[in-house]
Amino acid sequence: MKDAAQATPRGTRTGFTTGACAAAAARAAVLGLAGGCVPDRIESLLPNGQRVWFEVHDGRCAPGSAHAMVVKFAGDDPDCTDGAHLTVDLQLLPGQAERVTFHAGDGVGMVTMPGLGLEVGGPAINPVPRTNIADNLREAAPALLAEHGVAVTISVPGGQEMARKTTNARLGILGGISILGTTGIVRPYSTAAWRASVVQGVQVAATVGHGLVALTTGGRTETFAIGALRAERPELPQACFVQMGDFLRYALDEAVAQGIPLVVLAVMVGKLTKIAQGETITHANRNVVDTDLVAEIARRIGASPADCEAIAAAETARFGAELMVERGLGDAFHHALAQAAIDTLLAPDRYDRAFTLRVMVCDFNGQCVADVLSAPALPRERPATAGRTGTDHLPDADGPADAD
C-alpha cells in the first residue's frame, strides 16, 4: 500500500486533494465514534480506488461525537492549501441508519450562487469528496452506519485566508475554501516537470501508430474520452490518451511538431469556453471565463434576451449551459460552443488547420453533449521543432489545475 509521505524526486511528487484528506480524517474519526479510540494512522480509500496511509492528528472522541485532523500534502504543486489542517467532527444521528449529512465548519466555504452543481446555501464540498467520505465511513464502521447516521462537519483553520488566493468569491463561494478532488491525487500540473510529461505523452502517442492523440483535462474527461473513442476503435491503447491538465498550448504545439493528423479534445463546458475565448493555458486563477461569450453563443442559437442577460451576469459557464439545457437548447448550445473553440484554435493566427480537430464535450455526469469535427487539416510538411503558432504571448500557469 502507498504511504502519503512516500519519498519521490522533487518536481514530480504527487500530493492529495482536500477531499482525500477530509475523507481520511473522517475515516479515523468514525473509528473513534464506533470504538472509542481515534487511530493516529489510517489507511484510507481514495476516489480512484487506491488506498493510502495518512497520519492522523488531534484525535479524540466522546459519547456520540469524534474529532480528527489530517495535514494536507500537495506534493510539488504550488497549492495554496498545502499544509492545511483538514479537520472533521462527526456527530452521531441516532436511529437514522445510513444517513450522512455534510456541513461547513470554520474555513470551508458556503455556496451562494447557482452554476456549481451544488446546493445554494450548502457547504462547498464537491460531490466526489462527499461520496468518498461516505464510502470510507461505511467501510470503516459498517455496523454503526447500519443503525445510525453521521453528521460530517469539515473545518479548515485559516481557510478564509487561503480562499483569497482562489477564485472562490467570484464563483459565489464565501467564507473559505472548497473541498475538492475527483481522484484524490494532486499532480504537479504547474511545474516544469509536469509540462514536460505532457509533451512526452504526446510524443509517445505519436509513436504508437494510430494517428491521433486524445487530450483530456483530468480524470472525468479521460474516462469519458476512453469510453467514447474505444467504442469506435477498441484497439486504441492507453498511450493515445494524455491528461494535459491546463496545458493545452504545450500539448498542441507538440502535436504539430510530431505531425499527428487528428487531435481530440475531451472537455467540459468551463474549459471549453476558455478555449473558445482564445486561452490555451486554462488555469482558473489565470483566466476568467468570459460569460459574455457564453451569452453570445446562447443568443446565436435563439435564447431569449432575458436568458442571455442572466448568462452574461453569471460567474460560470456551467450556469449558462444548464440554463440552455432547461430551455431545450442544450444540444445546439454545446455544439455551437465546440465549433467556436475549433474556429479559435484553427484560425490562421493560431494553429491554422495544422491538424484535424475533434471536440467532444461531456457534462458533469460524464455524458456526451457535443461531438464536433473540424474541416480536414491543410497539407504541410512536418516541422522540425514544436510549432510556435501565435500562442507564445500566453503566460505559463503558476497554480494548481482546477477540477475538470
mmCIF file with all atom_site columns, C-alpha atoms in Angstrom, residues 203-307:
data_model
loop_
_atom_site.group_PDB
_atom_site.id
_atom_site.type_symbol
_atom_site.label_atom_id
_atom_site.label_alt_id
_atom_site.label_comp_id
_atom_site.label_asym_id
_atom_site.label_entity_id
_atom_site.label_seq_id
_atom_site.pdbx_PDB_ins_code
_atom_site.Cartn_x
_atom_site.Cartn_y
_atom_site.Cartn_z
_atom_site.occupancy
_atom_site.B_iso_or_equiv
_atom_site.pdbx_formal_charge
_atom_site.auth_seq_id
_atom_site.auth_comp_id
_atom_site.auth_asym_id
_atom_site.auth_atom_id
_atom_site.pdbx_PDB_model_num
ATOM 1   C CA . GLN A 1 203 ? 5.380   12.206 -28.232 1.00 0.00 ? 203 GLN A CA 1
ATOM 2   C CA . VAL A 1 204 ? 4.531   8.691  -27.095 1.00 0.00 ? 204 VAL A CA 1
ATOM 3   C CA . ALA A 1 205 ? 1.058   8.943  -28.671 1.00 0.00 ? 205 ALA A CA 1
ATOM 4   C CA . ALA A 1 206 ? 2.736   9.819  -31.960 1.00 0.00 ? 206 ALA A CA 1
ATOM 5   C CA . THR A 1 207 ? 4.846   6.663  -31.876 1.00 0.00 ? 207 THR A CA 1
ATOM 6   C CA . VAL A 1 208 ? 2.079   4.078  -31.420 1.00 0.00 ? 208 VAL A CA 1
ATOM 7   C CA . GLY A 1 209 ? 0.806   4.462  -34.957 1.00 0.00 ? 209 GLY A CA 1
ATOM 8   C CA . HIS A 1 210 ? -2.872  5.295  -34.527 1.00 0.00 ? 210 HIS A CA 1
ATOM 9   C CA . GLY A 1 211 ? -2.703  8.823  -35.931 1.00 0.00 ? 211 GLY A CA 1
ATOM 10  C CA . LEU A 1 212 ? -4.420  10.568 -33.037 1.00 0.00 ? 212 LEU A CA 1
ATOM 11  C CA . VAL A 1 213 ? -3.930  11.937 -29.585 1.00 0.00 ? 213 VAL A CA 1
ATOM 12  C CA . ALA A 1 214 ? -6.835  12.475 -27.183 1.00 0.00 ? 214 ALA A CA 1
ATOM 13  C CA . LEU A 1 215 ? -6.167  15.366 -24.819 1.00 0.00 ? 215 LEU A CA 1
ATOM 14  C CA . THR A 1 216 ? -8.133  15.498 -21.581 1.00 0.00 ? 216 THR A CA 1
ATOM 15  C CA . THR A 1 217 ? -8.184  17.888 -18.643 1.00 0.00 ? 217 THR A CA 1
ATOM 16  C CA . GLY A 1 218 ? -8.497  15.376 -15.816 1.00 0.00 ? 218 GLY A CA 1
ATOM 17  C CA . GLY A 1 219 ? -9.901  12.099 -14.581 1.00 0.00 ? 219 GLY A CA 1
ATOM 18  C CA . ARG A 1 220 ? -13.536 12.558 -15.576 1.00 0.00 ? 220 ARG A CA 1
ATOM 19  C CA . THR A 1 221 ? -12.807 13.746 -19.086 1.00 0.00 ? 221 THR A CA 1
ATOM 20  C CA . GLU A 1 222 ? -10.246 10.986 -19.603 1.00 0.00 ? 222 GLU A CA 1
ATOM 21  C CA . THR A 1 223 ? -12.752 8.328  -18.549 1.00 0.00 ? 223 THR A CA 1
ATOM 22  C CA . PHE A 1 224 ? -15.277 9.904  -20.927 1.00 0.00 ? 224 PHE A CA 1
ATOM 23  C CA . ALA A 1 225 ? -12.800 10.019 -23.827 1.00 0.00 ? 225 ALA A CA 1
ATOM 24  C CA . ILE A 1 226 ? -11.619 6.450  -23.348 1.00 0.00 ? 226 ILE A CA 1
ATOM 25  C CA . GLY A 1 227 ? -15.176 5.136  -23.283 1.00 0.00 ? 227 GLY A CA 1
ATOM 26  C CA . ALA A 1 228 ? -16.295 7.112  -26.337 1.00 0.00 ? 228 ALA A CA 1
ATOM 27  C CA . LEU A 1 229 ? -13.265 6.557  -28.544 1.00 0.00 ? 229 LEU A CA 1
ATOM 28  C CA . ARG A 1 230 ? -12.759 2.897  -27.714 1.00 0.00 ? 230 ARG A CA 1
ATOM 29  C CA . ALA A 1 231 ? -16.410 2.280  -28.582 1.00 0.00 ? 231 ALA A CA 1
ATOM 30  C CA . GLU A 1 232 ? -15.386 3.344  -32.099 1.00 0.00 ? 232 GLU A CA 1
ATOM 31  C CA . ARG A 1 233 ? -11.842 1.981  -32.105 1.00 0.00 ? 233 ARG A CA 1
ATOM 32  C CA . PRO A 1 234 ? -11.353 -0.723 -29.462 1.00 0.00 ? 234 PRO A CA 1
ATOM 33  C CA . GLU A 1 235 ? -7.699  -1.107 -30.424 1.00 0.00 ? 235 GLU A CA 1
ATOM 34  C CA . LEU A 1 236 ? -6.681  2.338  -29.149 1.00 0.00 ? 236 LEU A CA 1
ATOM 35  C CA . PRO A 1 237 ? -4.010  1.934  -26.462 1.00 0.00 ? 237 PRO A CA 1
ATOM 36  C CA . GLN A 1 238 ? -3.771  3.973  -23.271 1.00 0.00 ? 238 GLN A CA 1
ATOM 37  C CA . ALA A 1 239 ? -0.819  5.818  -24.802 1.00 0.00 ? 239 ALA A CA 1
ATOM 38  C CA . CYS A 1 240 ? -3.208  7.693  -27.124 1.00 0.00 ? 240 CYS A CA 1
ATOM 39  C CA . PHE A 1 241 ? -4.807  9.415  -24.124 1.00 0.00 ? 241 PHE A CA 1
ATOM 40  C CA . VAL A 1 242 ? -2.882  12.262 -22.497 1.00 0.00 ? 242 VAL A CA 1
ATOM 41  C CA . GLN A 1 243 ? -4.027  14.178 -19.414 1.00 0.00 ? 243 GLN A CA 1
ATOM 42  C CA . MET A 1 244 ? -2.831  17.651 -20.334 1.00 0.00 ? 244 MET A CA 1
ATOM 43  C CA . GLY A 1 245 ? -4.328  19.400 -17.296 1.00 0.00 ? 245 GLY A CA 1
ATOM 44  C CA . ASP A 1 246 ? -4.366  23.116 -18.068 1.00 0.00 ? 246 ASP A CA 1
ATOM 45  C CA . PHE A 1 247 ? -1.531  22.955 -20.586 1.00 0.00 ? 247 PHE A CA 1
ATOM 46  C CA . LEU A 1 248 ? -3.332  22.819 -23.911 1.00 0.00 ? 248 LEU A CA 1
ATOM 47  C CA . ARG A 1 249 ? -0.728  25.024 -25.548 1.00 0.00 ? 249 ARG A CA 1
ATOM 48  C CA . TYR A 1 250 ? 2.152   22.660 -24.823 1.00 0.00 ? 250 TYR A CA 1
ATOM 49  C CA . ALA A 1 251 ? 0.141   19.639 -25.933 1.00 0.00 ? 251 ALA A CA 1
ATOM 50  C CA . LEU A 1 252 ? -0.972  21.207 -29.223 1.00 0.00 ? 252 LEU A CA 1
ATOM 51  C CA . ASP A 1 253 ? 2.485   22.565 -30.017 1.00 0.00 ? 253 ASP A CA 1
ATOM 52  C CA . GLU A 1 254 ? 3.889   19.069 -29.634 1.00 0.00 ? 254 GLU A CA 1
ATOM 53  C CA . ALA A 1 255 ? 1.072   17.537 -31.699 1.00 0.00 ? 255 ALA A CA 1
ATOM 54  C CA . VAL A 1 256 ? 2.114   19.893 -34.509 1.00 0.00 ? 256 VAL A CA 1
ATOM 55  C CA . ALA A 1 257 ? 5.785   19.037 -34.004 1.00 0.00 ? 257 ALA A CA 1
ATOM 56  C CA . GLN A 1 258 ? 5.019   15.324 -34.205 1.00 0.00 ? 258 GLN A CA 1
ATOM 57  C CA . GLY A 1 259 ? 2.733   15.668 -37.220 1.00 0.00 ? 259 GLY A CA 1
ATOM 58  C CA . ILE A 1 260 ? -0.216  13.985 -35.520 1.00 0.00 ? 260 ILE A CA 1
ATOM 59  C CA . PRO A 1 261 ? -3.100  14.282 -38.010 1.00 0.00 ? 261 PRO A CA 1
ATOM 60  C CA . LEU A 1 262 ? -6.059  14.087 -35.575 1.00 0.00 ? 262 LEU A CA 1
ATOM 61  C CA . VAL A 1 263 ? -6.298  15.788 -32.194 1.00 0.00 ? 263 VAL A CA 1
ATOM 62  C CA . VAL A 1 264 ? -9.283  15.026 -29.973 1.00 0.00 ? 264 VAL A CA 1
ATOM 63  C CA . LEU A 1 265 ? -10.139 17.398 -27.133 1.00 0.00 ? 265 LEU A CA 1
ATOM 64  C CA . ALA A 1 266 ? -12.354 15.935 -24.410 1.00 0.00 ? 266 ALA A CA 1
ATOM 65  C CA . VAL A 1 267 ? -13.506 18.795 -22.205 1.00 0.00 ? 267 VAL A CA 1
ATOM 66  C CA . MET A 1 268 ? -16.316 20.164 -20.103 1.00 0.00 ? 268 MET A CA 1
ATOM 67  C CA . VAL A 1 269 ? -18.024 23.478 -20.602 1.00 0.00 ? 269 VAL A CA 1
ATOM 68  C CA . GLY A 1 270 ? -15.813 25.680 -18.399 1.00 0.00 ? 270 GLY A CA 1
ATOM 69  C CA . LYS A 1 271 ? -12.532 24.760 -20.104 1.00 0.00 ? 271 LYS A CA 1
ATOM 70  C CA . LEU A 1 272 ? -14.273 24.703 -23.478 1.00 0.00 ? 272 LEU A CA 1
ATOM 71  C CA . THR A 1 273 ? -15.364 28.305 -23.006 1.00 0.00 ? 273 THR A CA 1
ATOM 72  C CA . LYS A 1 274 ? -11.829 29.387 -22.107 1.00 0.00 ? 274 LYS A CA 1
ATOM 73  C CA . ILE A 1 275 ? -10.529 27.685 -25.246 1.00 0.00 ? 275 ILE A CA 1
ATOM 74  C CA . ALA A 1 276 ? -13.222 29.333 -27.369 1.00 0.00 ? 276 ALA A CA 1
ATOM 75  C CA . GLN A 1 277 ? -12.239 32.732 -25.982 1.00 0.00 ? 277 GLN A CA 1
ATOM 76  C CA . GLY A 1 278 ? -8.629  32.134 -27.017 1.00 0.00 ? 278 GLY A CA 1
ATOM 77  C CA . GLU A 1 279 ? -6.924  30.818 -23.894 1.00 0.00 ? 279 GLU A CA 1
ATOM 78  C CA . THR A 1 280 ? -4.607  27.846 -24.243 1.00 0.00 ? 280 THR A CA 1
ATOM 79  C CA . ILE A 1 281 ? -3.459  27.982 -20.640 1.00 0.00 ? 281 ILE A CA 1
ATOM 80  C CA . THR A 1 282 ? -6.776  27.295 -18.946 1.00 0.00 ? 282 THR A CA 1
ATOM 81  C CA . HIS A 1 283 ? -5.957  27.553 -15.252 1.00 0.00 ? 283 HIS A CA 1
ATOM 82  C CA . ALA A 1 284 ? -8.760  29.038 -13.146 1.00 0.00 ? 284 ALA A CA 1
ATOM 83  C CA . ASN A 1 285 ? -6.505  31.552 -11.431 1.00 0.00 ? 285 ASN A CA 1
ATOM 84  C CA . ARG A 1 286 ? -5.040  32.791 -14.726 1.00 0.00 ? 286 ARG A CA 1
ATOM 85  C CA . ASN A 1 287 ? -8.003  33.349 -16.954 1.00 0.00 ? 287 ASN A CA 1
ATOM 86  C CA . VAL A 1 288 ? -11.598 34.129 -16.071 1.00 0.00 ? 288 VAL A CA 1
ATOM 87  C CA . VAL A 1 289 ? -14.428 32.570 -18.039 1.00 0.00 ? 289 VAL A CA 1
ATOM 88  C CA . ASP A 1 290 ? -15.927 35.126 -20.436 1.00 0.00 ? 290 ASP A CA 1
ATOM 89  C CA . THR A 1 291 ? -19.633 34.772 -19.742 1.00 0.00 ? 291 THR A CA 1
ATOM 90  C CA . ASP A 1 292 ? -20.328 37.441 -22.352 1.00 0.00 ? 292 ASP A CA 1
ATOM 91  C CA . LEU A 1 293 ? -19.092 34.902 -24.899 1.00 0.00 ? 293 LEU A CA 1
ATOM 92  C CA . VAL A 1 294 ? -21.381 32.260 -23.373 1.00 0.00 ? 294 VAL A CA 1
ATOM 93  C CA . ALA A 1 295 ? -24.276 34.702 -23.685 1.00 0.00 ? 295 ALA A CA 1
ATOM 94  C CA . GLU A 1 296 ? -23.379 35.445 -27.305 1.00 0.00 ? 296 GLU A CA 1
ATOM 95  C CA . ILE A 1 297 ? -23.381 31.725 -28.135 1.00 0.00 ? 297 ILE A CA 1
ATOM 96  C CA . ALA A 1 298 ? -26.780 31.449 -26.472 1.00 0.00 ? 298 ALA A CA 1
ATOM 97  C CA . ARG A 1 299 ? -28.067 34.428 -28.492 1.00 0.00 ? 299 ARG A CA 1
ATOM 98  C CA . ARG A 1 300 ? -26.926 32.813 -31.751 1.00 0.00 ? 300 ARG A CA 1
ATOM 99  C CA . ILE A 1 301 ? -28.966 29.686 -31.074 1.00 0.00 ? 301 ILE A CA 1
ATOM 100 C CA . GLY A 1 302 ? -32.134 31.603 -30.256 1.00 0.00 ? 302 GLY A CA 1
ATOM 101 C CA . ALA A 1 303 ? -32.049 32.125 -26.479 1.00 0.00 ? 303 ALA A CA 1
ATOM 102 C CA . SER A 1 304 ? -34.271 34.888 -25.153 1.00 0.00 ? 304 SER A CA 1
ATOM 103 C CA . PRO A 1 305 ? -32.780 38.301 -24.338 1.00 0.00 ? 305 PRO A CA 1
ATOM 104 C CA . ALA A 1 306 ? -33.587 37.752 -20.654 1.00 0.00 ? 306 ALA A CA 1
ATOM 105 C CA . ASP A 1 307 ? -31.737 34.449 -20.593 1.00 0.00 ? 307 ASP A CA 1
#
